[in-house]
Protein backbone atom coordinates (compact mmCIF):
# COMPACT_ATOMS: atom_id res chain seq x y z
CA UNK A 1 0.00 0.00 0.00
CA UNK A 2 1.55 3.37 -1.01
CA UNK A 3 1.99 6.01 1.66
CA UNK A 4 1.97 9.80 1.60
CA UNK A 5 5.74 9.77 1.96
CA UNK A 6 6.04 7.75 -1.24
CA UNK A 7 3.80 10.18 -3.12
CA UNK A 8 5.90 13.10 -1.87
CA UNK A 9 9.06 11.39 -3.08
CA UNK A 10 7.57 10.91 -6.55
CA UNK A 11 6.47 14.56 -6.86
CA UNK A 12 9.65 16.07 -5.41
CA UNK A 13 12.19 17.27 -7.99
CA UNK A 14 15.66 15.70 -7.80
CA UNK A 15 17.94 17.22 -5.14
CA UNK A 16 15.01 19.11 -3.57
CA UNK A 17 14.25 18.77 0.11
CA UNK A 18 10.94 19.38 1.85
CA UNK A 19 11.44 22.43 4.09
CA UNK A 20 9.51 25.40 5.40
CA UNK A 21 9.69 28.54 3.30
CA UNK A 22 11.39 31.30 5.32
CA UNK A 23 8.78 33.86 4.21
CA UNK A 24 5.39 32.13 4.32
CA UNK A 25 6.26 29.11 6.54
CA UNK A 26 4.61 26.67 4.08
CA UNK A 27 6.17 23.25 3.68
CA UNK A 28 7.44 23.00 0.08
CA UNK A 29 10.16 21.13 -1.83
CA UNK A 30 13.13 23.50 -2.08
CA UNK A 31 16.52 23.23 -3.72
CA UNK A 32 19.44 23.13 -1.26
CA UNK A 33 20.47 26.75 -1.99
CA UNK A 34 16.92 28.16 -1.90
CA UNK A 35 15.16 29.45 1.20
CA UNK A 36 11.90 30.75 -0.33
CA UNK A 37 9.16 29.03 -2.29
CA UNK A 38 8.52 30.16 -5.90
CA UNK A 39 5.48 32.20 -4.84
CA UNK A 40 7.47 34.14 -2.23
CA UNK A 41 10.41 34.61 -4.59
CA UNK A 42 8.02 36.34 -6.99
CA UNK A 43 6.51 38.47 -4.22
CA UNK A 44 9.89 39.54 -2.89
CA UNK A 45 10.98 40.52 -6.40
CA UNK A 46 7.95 42.82 -6.80
CA UNK A 47 7.93 44.25 -3.29
CA UNK A 48 8.42 43.42 0.38
CA UNK A 49 7.28 39.97 1.40
CA UNK A 50 5.92 39.55 4.92
CA UNK A 51 5.14 36.36 6.73
CA UNK A 52 1.57 35.68 7.76
CA UNK A 53 2.72 35.94 11.36
CA UNK A 54 4.20 39.42 10.76
CA UNK A 55 0.97 40.56 9.12
CA UNK A 56 -1.11 39.23 12.01
CA UNK A 57 1.14 40.99 14.53
CA UNK A 58 0.89 44.25 12.56
CA UNK A 59 -2.91 43.97 12.47
CA UNK A 60 -3.03 43.36 16.23
CA UNK A 61 -0.73 46.33 16.89
CA UNK A 62 -2.88 48.56 14.70
CA UNK A 63 -6.08 47.44 16.43
CA UNK A 64 -4.50 48.14 19.83
CA UNK A 65 -3.34 51.60 18.72
CA UNK A 66 -6.81 52.41 17.37
CA UNK A 67 -8.41 51.34 20.65
CA UNK A 68 -5.96 53.53 22.58
CA UNK A 69 -6.73 56.51 20.32
CA UNK A 70 -10.46 55.93 20.68
CA UNK A 71 -10.15 55.87 24.48
CA UNK A 72 -8.09 59.06 24.43
CA UNK A 73 -10.57 60.81 22.13
CA UNK A 74 -13.46 59.79 24.39
CA UNK A 75 -11.60 61.19 27.39
CA UNK A 76 -10.87 64.45 25.55
CA UNK A 77 -14.53 64.75 24.51
CA UNK A 78 -15.64 64.24 28.11
CA UNK A 79 -13.20 66.88 29.42
CA UNK A 80 -14.18 69.23 26.62
CA UNK A 81 -17.90 68.84 27.37
CA UNK A 82 -17.32 69.38 31.10
CA UNK A 83 -15.15 72.45 30.60
CA UNK A 84 -17.39 73.94 27.95
CA UNK A 85 -20.34 73.60 30.30
CA UNK A 86 -18.36 74.98 33.24
CA UNK A 87 -16.91 77.89 31.27
CA UNK A 88 -20.37 78.70 29.96
CA UNK A 89 -21.62 78.84 33.56
CA UNK A 90 -18.69 81.05 34.61
CA UNK A 91 -19.22 83.47 31.74
CA UNK A 92 -22.94 83.64 32.51
CA UNK A 93 -22.20 84.33 36.17
CA UNK A 94 -19.72 87.10 35.30
CA UNK A 95 -21.98 88.68 32.71
CA UNK A 96 -24.95 88.36 35.05
CA UNK A 97 -23.23 90.71 37.48
CA UNK A 98 -22.33 88.09 40.08
CA UNK A 99 -19.25 89.31 41.93
CA UNK A 100 -17.10 86.68 43.61
CA UNK A 101 -13.83 88.62 43.44
CA UNK A 102 -12.66 86.90 40.24
CA UNK A 103 -12.47 83.42 41.80
CA UNK A 104 -14.66 81.97 39.05
CA UNK A 105 -12.44 83.42 36.36
CA UNK A 106 -9.28 82.12 38.05
CA UNK A 107 -10.85 78.66 38.36
CA UNK A 108 -11.92 78.79 34.72
CA UNK A 109 -8.39 79.75 33.65
CA UNK A 110 -6.93 76.85 35.65
CA UNK A 111 -9.42 74.40 34.12
CA UNK A 112 -8.65 75.75 30.67
CA UNK A 113 -4.94 75.10 31.30
CA UNK A 114 -5.78 71.52 32.34
CA UNK A 115 -7.84 71.12 29.18
CA UNK A 116 -4.91 72.21 27.02
CA UNK A 117 -2.62 69.68 28.75
CA UNK A 118 -5.10 66.82 28.26
CA UNK A 119 -5.59 67.60 24.58
CA UNK A 120 -1.86 68.00 23.86
PDB file of C-alpha atoms in Angstrom:
ATOM      1  CA  UNK A   1       0.000   0.000   0.000  1.00  0.00           C
ATOM      2  CA  UNK A   2       1.550   3.369  -1.014  1.00  0.00           C
ATOM      3  CA  UNK A   3       1.986   6.007   1.661  1.00  0.00           C
ATOM      4  CA  UNK A   4       1.965   9.796   1.595  1.00  0.00           C
ATOM      5  CA  UNK A   5       5.742   9.772   1.958  1.00  0.00           C
ATOM      6  CA  UNK A   6       6.043   7.752  -1.245  1.00  0.00           C
ATOM      7  CA  UNK A   7       3.798  10.184  -3.119  1.00  0.00           C
ATOM      8  CA  UNK A   8       5.895  13.097  -1.866  1.00  0.00           C
ATOM      9  CA  UNK A   9       9.058  11.389  -3.079  1.00  0.00           C
ATOM     10  CA  UNK A  10       7.572  10.911  -6.552  1.00  0.00           C
ATOM     11  CA  UNK A  11       6.469  14.561  -6.861  1.00  0.00           C
ATOM     12  CA  UNK A  12       9.654  16.071  -5.413  1.00  0.00           C
ATOM     13  CA  UNK A  13      12.189  17.271  -7.989  1.00  0.00           C
ATOM     14  CA  UNK A  14      15.662  15.698  -7.795  1.00  0.00           C
ATOM     15  CA  UNK A  15      17.942  17.221  -5.138  1.00  0.00           C
ATOM     16  CA  UNK A  16      15.012  19.110  -3.570  1.00  0.00           C
ATOM     17  CA  UNK A  17      14.254  18.769   0.113  1.00  0.00           C
ATOM     18  CA  UNK A  18      10.945  19.383   1.851  1.00  0.00           C
ATOM     19  CA  UNK A  19      11.443  22.427   4.094  1.00  0.00           C
ATOM     20  CA  UNK A  20       9.512  25.398   5.397  1.00  0.00           C
ATOM     21  CA  UNK A  21       9.691  28.545   3.304  1.00  0.00           C
ATOM     22  CA  UNK A  22      11.389  31.302   5.320  1.00  0.00           C
ATOM     23  CA  UNK A  23       8.780  33.857   4.211  1.00  0.00           C
ATOM     24  CA  UNK A  24       5.390  32.133   4.322  1.00  0.00           C
ATOM     25  CA  UNK A  25       6.258  29.107   6.539  1.00  0.00           C
ATOM     26  CA  UNK A  26       4.605  26.671   4.084  1.00  0.00           C
ATOM     27  CA  UNK A  27       6.175  23.246   3.676  1.00  0.00           C
ATOM     28  CA  UNK A  28       7.444  23.001   0.083  1.00  0.00           C
ATOM     29  CA  UNK A  29      10.163  21.127  -1.830  1.00  0.00           C
ATOM     30  CA  UNK A  30      13.131  23.503  -2.077  1.00  0.00           C
ATOM     31  CA  UNK A  31      16.522  23.232  -3.717  1.00  0.00           C
ATOM     32  CA  UNK A  32      19.442  23.134  -1.262  1.00  0.00           C
ATOM     33  CA  UNK A  33      20.472  26.748  -1.992  1.00  0.00           C
ATOM     34  CA  UNK A  34      16.921  28.162  -1.899  1.00  0.00           C
ATOM     35  CA  UNK A  35      15.165  29.449   1.199  1.00  0.00           C
ATOM     36  CA  UNK A  36      11.900  30.754  -0.326  1.00  0.00           C
ATOM     37  CA  UNK A  37       9.156  29.033  -2.291  1.00  0.00           C
ATOM     38  CA  UNK A  38       8.523  30.156  -5.899  1.00  0.00           C
ATOM     39  CA  UNK A  39       5.481  32.203  -4.840  1.00  0.00           C
ATOM     40  CA  UNK A  40       7.467  34.141  -2.227  1.00  0.00           C
ATOM     41  CA  UNK A  41      10.408  34.614  -4.595  1.00  0.00           C
ATOM     42  CA  UNK A  42       8.015  36.339  -6.994  1.00  0.00           C
ATOM     43  CA  UNK A  43       6.509  38.475  -4.225  1.00  0.00           C
ATOM     44  CA  UNK A  44       9.885  39.541  -2.885  1.00  0.00           C
ATOM     45  CA  UNK A  45      10.977  40.516  -6.398  1.00  0.00           C
ATOM     46  CA  UNK A  46       7.953  42.815  -6.798  1.00  0.00           C
ATOM     47  CA  UNK A  47       7.932  44.253  -3.286  1.00  0.00           C
ATOM     48  CA  UNK A  48       8.417  43.423   0.378  1.00  0.00           C
ATOM     49  CA  UNK A  49       7.284  39.972   1.400  1.00  0.00           C
ATOM     50  CA  UNK A  50       5.922  39.553   4.917  1.00  0.00           C
ATOM     51  CA  UNK A  51       5.137  36.359   6.730  1.00  0.00           C
ATOM     52  CA  UNK A  52       1.567  35.681   7.764  1.00  0.00           C
ATOM     53  CA  UNK A  53       2.723  35.943  11.362  1.00  0.00           C
ATOM     54  CA  UNK A  54       4.199  39.421  10.765  1.00  0.00           C
ATOM     55  CA  UNK A  55       0.972  40.562   9.116  1.00  0.00           C
ATOM     56  CA  UNK A  56      -1.114  39.230  12.014  1.00  0.00           C
ATOM     57  CA  UNK A  57       1.145  40.992  14.526  1.00  0.00           C
ATOM     58  CA  UNK A  58       0.894  44.246  12.565  1.00  0.00           C
ATOM     59  CA  UNK A  59      -2.914  43.967  12.467  1.00  0.00           C
ATOM     60  CA  UNK A  60      -3.026  43.356  16.229  1.00  0.00           C
ATOM     61  CA  UNK A  61      -0.733  46.332  16.894  1.00  0.00           C
ATOM     62  CA  UNK A  62      -2.883  48.556  14.700  1.00  0.00           C
ATOM     63  CA  UNK A  63      -6.079  47.442  16.432  1.00  0.00           C
ATOM     64  CA  UNK A  64      -4.503  48.138  19.830  1.00  0.00           C
ATOM     65  CA  UNK A  65      -3.342  51.596  18.717  1.00  0.00           C
ATOM     66  CA  UNK A  66      -6.811  52.408  17.366  1.00  0.00           C
ATOM     67  CA  UNK A  67      -8.413  51.337  20.647  1.00  0.00           C
ATOM     68  CA  UNK A  68      -5.956  53.531  22.584  1.00  0.00           C
ATOM     69  CA  UNK A  69      -6.726  56.513  20.322  1.00  0.00           C
ATOM     70  CA  UNK A  70     -10.461  55.934  20.680  1.00  0.00           C
ATOM     71  CA  UNK A  71     -10.148  55.873  24.485  1.00  0.00           C
ATOM     72  CA  UNK A  72      -8.086  59.064  24.428  1.00  0.00           C
ATOM     73  CA  UNK A  73     -10.570  60.811  22.134  1.00  0.00           C
ATOM     74  CA  UNK A  74     -13.464  59.793  24.386  1.00  0.00           C
ATOM     75  CA  UNK A  75     -11.604  61.187  27.392  1.00  0.00           C
ATOM     76  CA  UNK A  76     -10.868  64.453  25.552  1.00  0.00           C
ATOM     77  CA  UNK A  77     -14.528  64.748  24.512  1.00  0.00           C
ATOM     78  CA  UNK A  78     -15.640  64.244  28.114  1.00  0.00           C
ATOM     79  CA  UNK A  79     -13.201  66.876  29.423  1.00  0.00           C
ATOM     80  CA  UNK A  80     -14.180  69.229  26.619  1.00  0.00           C
ATOM     81  CA  UNK A  81     -17.901  68.837  27.366  1.00  0.00           C
ATOM     82  CA  UNK A  82     -17.324  69.379  31.097  1.00  0.00           C
ATOM     83  CA  UNK A  83     -15.150  72.450  30.601  1.00  0.00           C
ATOM     84  CA  UNK A  84     -17.395  73.939  27.951  1.00  0.00           C
ATOM     85  CA  UNK A  85     -20.342  73.603  30.300  1.00  0.00           C
ATOM     86  CA  UNK A  86     -18.363  74.979  33.242  1.00  0.00           C
ATOM     87  CA  UNK A  87     -16.909  77.892  31.272  1.00  0.00           C
ATOM     88  CA  UNK A  88     -20.372  78.696  29.959  1.00  0.00           C
ATOM     89  CA  UNK A  89     -21.622  78.836  33.562  1.00  0.00           C
ATOM     90  CA  UNK A  90     -18.694  81.045  34.615  1.00  0.00           C
ATOM     91  CA  UNK A  91     -19.217  83.473  31.735  1.00  0.00           C
ATOM     92  CA  UNK A  92     -22.936  83.636  32.512  1.00  0.00           C
ATOM     93  CA  UNK A  93     -22.199  84.331  36.173  1.00  0.00           C
ATOM     94  CA  UNK A  94     -19.716  87.096  35.305  1.00  0.00           C
ATOM     95  CA  UNK A  95     -21.978  88.675  32.712  1.00  0.00           C
ATOM     96  CA  UNK A  96     -24.952  88.361  35.046  1.00  0.00           C
ATOM     97  CA  UNK A  97     -23.234  90.712  37.478  1.00  0.00           C
ATOM     98  CA  UNK A  98     -22.331  88.093  40.084  1.00  0.00           C
ATOM     99  CA  UNK A  99     -19.251  89.309  41.925  1.00  0.00           C
ATOM    100  CA  UNK A 100     -17.096  86.678  43.608  1.00  0.00           C
ATOM    101  CA  UNK A 101     -13.834  88.620  43.444  1.00  0.00           C
ATOM    102  CA  UNK A 102     -12.657  86.904  40.238  1.00  0.00           C
ATOM    103  CA  UNK A 103     -12.472  83.424  41.801  1.00  0.00           C
ATOM    104  CA  UNK A 104     -14.665  81.968  39.054  1.00  0.00           C
ATOM    105  CA  UNK A 105     -12.443  83.418  36.357  1.00  0.00           C
ATOM    106  CA  UNK A 106      -9.275  82.120  38.053  1.00  0.00           C
ATOM    107  CA  UNK A 107     -10.847  78.657  38.360  1.00  0.00           C
ATOM    108  CA  UNK A 108     -11.920  78.791  34.715  1.00  0.00           C
ATOM    109  CA  UNK A 109      -8.387  79.749  33.649  1.00  0.00           C
ATOM    110  CA  UNK A 110      -6.933  76.847  35.655  1.00  0.00           C
ATOM    111  CA  UNK A 111      -9.422  74.400  34.124  1.00  0.00           C
ATOM    112  CA  UNK A 112      -8.653  75.753  30.673  1.00  0.00           C
ATOM    113  CA  UNK A 113      -4.936  75.096  31.298  1.00  0.00           C
ATOM    114  CA  UNK A 114      -5.776  71.523  32.341  1.00  0.00           C
ATOM    115  CA  UNK A 115      -7.841  71.125  29.181  1.00  0.00           C
ATOM    116  CA  UNK A 116      -4.912  72.214  27.024  1.00  0.00           C
ATOM    117  CA  UNK A 117      -2.624  69.684  28.749  1.00  0.00           C
ATOM    118  CA  UNK A 118      -5.100  66.819  28.265  1.00  0.00           C
ATOM    119  CA  UNK A 119      -5.593  67.602  24.583  1.00  0.00           C
ATOM    120  CA  UNK A 120      -1.863  67.999  23.860  1.00  0.00           C
TER     121      UNK A 120
END
